[in-house]
Amino acid sequence: MILVIKMVQLGSGAEREIEDIVLSRYACYLVVQNAGVETPFDYAIFKNYGYKGLYGGLGQKEIHAKKGLKKSHKILDHMRSNEAAANLFRATQTDEKLRRENISTKSEV
Protein backbone atom coordinates (compact mmCIF):
# COMPACT_ATOMS: atom_id res chain seq x y z
CA MET A 1 0.00 0.00 0.00
CA ILE A 2 1.38 3.37 -0.97
CA LEU A 3 -0.02 6.71 0.14
CA VAL A 4 0.12 9.21 -2.71
CA ILE A 5 -0.93 12.81 -3.20
CA LYS A 6 -2.95 13.43 -6.35
CA MET A 7 -4.29 16.56 -7.97
CA VAL A 8 -8.00 16.41 -8.79
CA GLN A 9 -10.02 18.86 -10.80
CA LEU A 10 -13.00 20.39 -9.06
CA GLY A 11 -16.26 21.26 -10.76
CA SER A 12 -15.17 24.90 -10.94
CA GLY A 13 -12.07 23.93 -12.92
CA ALA A 14 -9.73 24.57 -9.99
CA GLU A 15 -7.47 21.80 -8.73
CA ARG A 16 -6.67 20.58 -5.25
CA GLU A 17 -4.54 17.89 -3.67
CA ILE A 18 -6.07 14.76 -2.17
CA GLU A 19 -4.55 11.73 -0.47
CA ASP A 20 -5.10 8.40 -2.18
CA ILE A 21 -3.98 4.85 -1.58
CA VAL A 22 -2.39 2.69 -4.26
CA LEU A 23 -2.47 -1.08 -3.88
CA SER A 24 -0.53 -3.46 -6.06
CA ARG A 25 -2.37 -6.19 -7.87
CA TYR A 26 -0.81 -8.69 -5.52
CA ALA A 27 -1.91 -6.68 -2.49
CA CYS A 28 -5.43 -6.76 -3.86
CA TYR A 29 -5.13 -10.51 -4.31
CA LEU A 30 -3.93 -10.96 -0.74
CA VAL A 31 -6.71 -8.82 0.60
CA VAL A 32 -9.23 -10.83 -1.35
CA GLN A 33 -7.79 -14.13 -0.14
CA ASN A 34 -7.17 -13.14 3.48
CA ALA A 35 -9.15 -10.05 4.42
CA GLY A 36 -12.82 -10.81 4.19
CA VAL A 37 -13.70 -9.69 0.68
CA GLU A 38 -17.22 -10.97 0.50
CA THR A 39 -18.60 -10.18 -2.93
CA PRO A 40 -17.46 -10.30 -6.57
CA PHE A 41 -17.87 -6.52 -6.59
CA ASP A 42 -15.32 -6.19 -3.74
CA TYR A 43 -12.91 -8.39 -5.67
CA ALA A 44 -13.33 -6.31 -8.83
CA ILE A 45 -12.60 -3.11 -6.92
CA PHE A 46 -9.40 -4.49 -5.42
CA LYS A 47 -8.28 -5.97 -8.72
CA ASN A 48 -8.82 -2.66 -10.50
CA TYR A 49 -6.82 -0.77 -7.87
CA GLY A 50 -3.96 -3.18 -8.49
CA TYR A 51 -4.02 -2.24 -12.16
CA LYS A 52 -4.19 1.45 -11.30
CA GLY A 53 -1.08 1.09 -9.17
CA LEU A 54 0.88 -0.46 -11.99
CA TYR A 55 -0.41 1.74 -14.80
CA GLY A 56 -0.31 5.23 -13.33
CA GLY A 57 -3.98 5.43 -12.41
CA LEU A 58 -5.44 3.66 -15.46
CA GLY A 59 -8.12 1.11 -14.67
CA GLN A 60 -8.83 -2.16 -16.44
CA LYS A 61 -11.00 -0.61 -19.18
CA GLU A 62 -8.45 2.10 -19.94
CA ILE A 63 -5.59 -0.42 -20.06
CA HIS A 64 -7.50 -2.64 -22.46
CA ALA A 65 -8.13 0.36 -24.72
CA LYS A 66 -4.52 1.58 -24.50
CA LYS A 67 -3.13 -1.86 -25.34
CA GLY A 68 -5.78 -2.60 -27.96
CA LEU A 69 -6.90 -5.74 -26.10
CA LYS A 70 -10.19 -7.53 -26.53
CA LYS A 71 -12.51 -7.72 -23.52
CA SER A 72 -11.71 -11.42 -23.16
CA HIS A 73 -7.94 -10.81 -23.01
CA LYS A 74 -6.21 -10.83 -19.64
CA ILE A 75 -3.88 -7.91 -18.99
CA LEU A 76 -1.31 -10.12 -17.27
CA ASP A 77 -1.03 -12.21 -20.45
CA HIS A 78 -0.09 -9.10 -22.43
CA MET A 79 2.50 -7.50 -20.14
CA ARG A 80 5.92 -6.70 -21.50
CA SER A 81 8.90 -7.89 -19.49
CA ASN A 82 9.37 -4.53 -17.78
CA GLU A 83 5.70 -4.47 -16.74
CA ALA A 84 5.90 -8.01 -15.39
CA ALA A 85 9.06 -7.16 -13.44
CA ALA A 86 7.46 -4.04 -11.96
CA ASN A 87 4.36 -6.04 -11.04
CA LEU A 88 6.45 -8.73 -9.35
CA PHE A 89 8.45 -6.13 -7.39
CA ARG A 90 5.30 -4.40 -6.19
CA ALA A 91 3.73 -7.73 -5.30
CA THR A 92 6.68 -8.81 -3.16
CA GLN A 93 6.81 -5.45 -1.40
CA THR A 94 3.09 -5.49 -0.72
CA ASP A 95 3.25 -9.05 0.58
CA GLU A 96 6.03 -8.07 2.95
CA LYS A 97 4.12 -5.04 4.23
CA LEU A 98 0.94 -7.03 4.84
CA ARG A 99 2.92 -9.65 6.76
CA ARG A 100 5.02 -7.11 8.68
CA GLU A 101 1.97 -5.10 9.77
CA ASN A 102 -0.15 -8.22 10.31
CA ILE A 103 -2.96 -6.93 8.10
CA SER A 104 -5.73 -9.50 7.91
CA THR A 105 -8.97 -7.66 7.12
CA LYS A 106 -9.99 -5.26 4.38
CA SER A 107 -10.83 -2.60 6.97
CA GLU A 108 -7.16 -2.58 8.05
CA VAL A 109 -5.94 -1.75 4.57
PDB file of C-alpha atoms in Angstrom:
ATOM      1  CA  MET A   1       0.000   0.000   0.000  1.00  0.00           C
ATOM      2  CA  ILE A   2       1.384   3.371  -0.974  1.00  0.00           C
ATOM      3  CA  LEU A   3      -0.016   6.706   0.136  1.00  0.00           C
ATOM      4  CA  VAL A   4       0.116   9.208  -2.714  1.00  0.00           C
ATOM      5  CA  ILE A   5      -0.928  12.812  -3.204  1.00  0.00           C
ATOM      6  CA  LYS A   6      -2.953  13.431  -6.351  1.00  0.00           C
ATOM      7  CA  MET A   7      -4.285  16.558  -7.971  1.00  0.00           C
ATOM      8  CA  VAL A   8      -7.999  16.413  -8.793  1.00  0.00           C
ATOM      9  CA  GLN A   9     -10.021  18.862 -10.795  1.00  0.00           C
ATOM     10  CA  LEU A  10     -13.004  20.389  -9.057  1.00  0.00           C
ATOM     11  CA  GLY A  11     -16.259  21.260 -10.765  1.00  0.00           C
ATOM     12  CA  SER A  12     -15.171  24.901 -10.935  1.00  0.00           C
ATOM     13  CA  GLY A  13     -12.072  23.929 -12.916  1.00  0.00           C
ATOM     14  CA  ALA A  14      -9.735  24.570  -9.989  1.00  0.00           C
ATOM     15  CA  GLU A  15      -7.468  21.800  -8.726  1.00  0.00           C
ATOM     16  CA  ARG A  16      -6.669  20.576  -5.248  1.00  0.00           C
ATOM     17  CA  GLU A  17      -4.543  17.891  -3.669  1.00  0.00           C
ATOM     18  CA  ILE A  18      -6.072  14.759  -2.169  1.00  0.00           C
ATOM     19  CA  GLU A  19      -4.552  11.734  -0.472  1.00  0.00           C
ATOM     20  CA  ASP A  20      -5.097   8.397  -2.180  1.00  0.00           C
ATOM     21  CA  ILE A  21      -3.976   4.846  -1.577  1.00  0.00           C
ATOM     22  CA  VAL A  22      -2.387   2.692  -4.257  1.00  0.00           C
ATOM     23  CA  LEU A  23      -2.468  -1.081  -3.881  1.00  0.00           C
ATOM     24  CA  SER A  24      -0.526  -3.456  -6.060  1.00  0.00           C
ATOM     25  CA  ARG A  25      -2.370  -6.194  -7.874  1.00  0.00           C
ATOM     26  CA  TYR A  26      -0.809  -8.691  -5.519  1.00  0.00           C
ATOM     27  CA  ALA A  27      -1.907  -6.679  -2.486  1.00  0.00           C
ATOM     28  CA  CYS A  28      -5.425  -6.759  -3.855  1.00  0.00           C
ATOM     29  CA  TYR A  29      -5.131 -10.511  -4.310  1.00  0.00           C
ATOM     30  CA  LEU A  30      -3.928 -10.960  -0.740  1.00  0.00           C
ATOM     31  CA  VAL A  31      -6.709  -8.821   0.598  1.00  0.00           C
ATOM     32  CA  VAL A  32      -9.234 -10.834  -1.353  1.00  0.00           C
ATOM     33  CA  GLN A  33      -7.791 -14.127  -0.142  1.00  0.00           C
ATOM     34  CA  ASN A  34      -7.173 -13.141   3.478  1.00  0.00           C
ATOM     35  CA  ALA A  35      -9.147 -10.047   4.418  1.00  0.00           C
ATOM     36  CA  GLY A  36     -12.817 -10.811   4.187  1.00  0.00           C
ATOM     37  CA  VAL A  37     -13.697  -9.686   0.679  1.00  0.00           C
ATOM     38  CA  GLU A  38     -17.219 -10.975   0.500  1.00  0.00           C
ATOM     39  CA  THR A  39     -18.597 -10.175  -2.926  1.00  0.00           C
ATOM     40  CA  PRO A  40     -17.461 -10.301  -6.565  1.00  0.00           C
ATOM     41  CA  PHE A  41     -17.870  -6.515  -6.586  1.00  0.00           C
ATOM     42  CA  ASP A  42     -15.319  -6.189  -3.737  1.00  0.00           C
ATOM     43  CA  TYR A  43     -12.915  -8.387  -5.673  1.00  0.00           C
ATOM     44  CA  ALA A  44     -13.335  -6.313  -8.827  1.00  0.00           C
ATOM     45  CA  ILE A  45     -12.604  -3.115  -6.916  1.00  0.00           C
ATOM     46  CA  PHE A  46      -9.400  -4.489  -5.422  1.00  0.00           C
ATOM     47  CA  LYS A  47      -8.279  -5.971  -8.725  1.00  0.00           C
ATOM     48  CA  ASN A  48      -8.822  -2.657 -10.505  1.00  0.00           C
ATOM     49  CA  TYR A  49      -6.815  -0.771  -7.870  1.00  0.00           C
ATOM     50  CA  GLY A  50      -3.964  -3.178  -8.494  1.00  0.00           C
ATOM     51  CA  TYR A  51      -4.018  -2.237 -12.165  1.00  0.00           C
ATOM     52  CA  LYS A  52      -4.185   1.454 -11.301  1.00  0.00           C
ATOM     53  CA  GLY A  53      -1.084   1.091  -9.171  1.00  0.00           C
ATOM     54  CA  LEU A  54       0.882  -0.460 -11.995  1.00  0.00           C
ATOM     55  CA  TYR A  55      -0.413   1.738 -14.802  1.00  0.00           C
ATOM     56  CA  GLY A  56      -0.307   5.227 -13.328  1.00  0.00           C
ATOM     57  CA  GLY A  57      -3.984   5.426 -12.414  1.00  0.00           C
ATOM     58  CA  LEU A  58      -5.439   3.656 -15.458  1.00  0.00           C
ATOM     59  CA  GLY A  59      -8.119   1.110 -14.673  1.00  0.00           C
ATOM     60  CA  GLN A  60      -8.831  -2.158 -16.445  1.00  0.00           C
ATOM     61  CA  LYS A  61     -11.002  -0.614 -19.176  1.00  0.00           C
ATOM     62  CA  GLU A  62      -8.446   2.096 -19.941  1.00  0.00           C
ATOM     63  CA  ILE A  63      -5.587  -0.416 -20.058  1.00  0.00           C
ATOM     64  CA  HIS A  64      -7.504  -2.644 -22.457  1.00  0.00           C
ATOM     65  CA  ALA A  65      -8.126   0.358 -24.722  1.00  0.00           C
ATOM     66  CA  LYS A  66      -4.521   1.577 -24.499  1.00  0.00           C
ATOM     67  CA  LYS A  67      -3.129  -1.861 -25.341  1.00  0.00           C
ATOM     68  CA  GLY A  68      -5.784  -2.605 -27.961  1.00  0.00           C
ATOM     69  CA  LEU A  69      -6.905  -5.739 -26.103  1.00  0.00           C
ATOM     70  CA  LYS A  70     -10.189  -7.535 -26.529  1.00  0.00           C
ATOM     71  CA  LYS A  71     -12.507  -7.715 -23.521  1.00  0.00           C
ATOM     72  CA  SER A  72     -11.713 -11.423 -23.155  1.00  0.00           C
ATOM     73  CA  HIS A  73      -7.935 -10.811 -23.008  1.00  0.00           C
ATOM     74  CA  LYS A  74      -6.215 -10.829 -19.635  1.00  0.00           C
ATOM     75  CA  ILE A  75      -3.883  -7.911 -18.991  1.00  0.00           C
ATOM     76  CA  LEU A  76      -1.310 -10.124 -17.273  1.00  0.00           C
ATOM     77  CA  ASP A  77      -1.025 -12.210 -20.446  1.00  0.00           C
ATOM     78  CA  HIS A  78      -0.093  -9.105 -22.431  1.00  0.00           C
ATOM     79  CA  MET A  79       2.497  -7.498 -20.140  1.00  0.00           C
ATOM     80  CA  ARG A  80       5.925  -6.697 -21.503  1.00  0.00           C
ATOM     81  CA  SER A  81       8.904  -7.892 -19.494  1.00  0.00           C
ATOM     82  CA  ASN A  82       9.371  -4.525 -17.776  1.00  0.00           C
ATOM     83  CA  GLU A  83       5.701  -4.467 -16.739  1.00  0.00           C
ATOM     84  CA  ALA A  84       5.898  -8.012 -15.392  1.00  0.00           C
ATOM     85  CA  ALA A  85       9.062  -7.156 -13.444  1.00  0.00           C
ATOM     86  CA  ALA A  86       7.456  -4.038 -11.959  1.00  0.00           C
ATOM     87  CA  ASN A  87       4.364  -6.040 -11.043  1.00  0.00           C
ATOM     88  CA  LEU A  88       6.452  -8.734  -9.345  1.00  0.00           C
ATOM     89  CA  PHE A  89       8.451  -6.133  -7.392  1.00  0.00           C
ATOM     90  CA  ARG A  90       5.302  -4.398  -6.195  1.00  0.00           C
ATOM     91  CA  ALA A  91       3.731  -7.734  -5.302  1.00  0.00           C
ATOM     92  CA  THR A  92       6.677  -8.808  -3.155  1.00  0.00           C
ATOM     93  CA  GLN A  93       6.814  -5.446  -1.400  1.00  0.00           C
ATOM     94  CA  THR A  94       3.086  -5.492  -0.716  1.00  0.00           C
ATOM     95  CA  ASP A  95       3.246  -9.049   0.583  1.00  0.00           C
ATOM     96  CA  GLU A  96       6.027  -8.072   2.953  1.00  0.00           C
ATOM     97  CA  LYS A  97       4.123  -5.038   4.229  1.00  0.00           C
ATOM     98  CA  LEU A  98       0.941  -7.029   4.844  1.00  0.00           C
ATOM     99  CA  ARG A  99       2.917  -9.651   6.761  1.00  0.00           C
ATOM    100  CA  ARG A 100       5.016  -7.114   8.685  1.00  0.00           C
ATOM    101  CA  GLU A 101       1.974  -5.101   9.769  1.00  0.00           C
ATOM    102  CA  ASN A 102      -0.154  -8.218  10.312  1.00  0.00           C
ATOM    103  CA  ILE A 103      -2.958  -6.925   8.099  1.00  0.00           C
ATOM    104  CA  SER A 104      -5.730  -9.498   7.908  1.00  0.00           C
ATOM    105  CA  THR A 105      -8.971  -7.664   7.118  1.00  0.00           C
ATOM    106  CA  LYS A 106      -9.987  -5.260   4.381  1.00  0.00           C
ATOM    107  CA  SER A 107     -10.829  -2.598   6.967  1.00  0.00           C
ATOM    108  CA  GLU A 108      -7.164  -2.577   8.050  1.00  0.00           C
ATOM    109  CA  VAL A 109      -5.944  -1.750   4.565  1.00  0.00           C
TER     110      VAL A 109
END
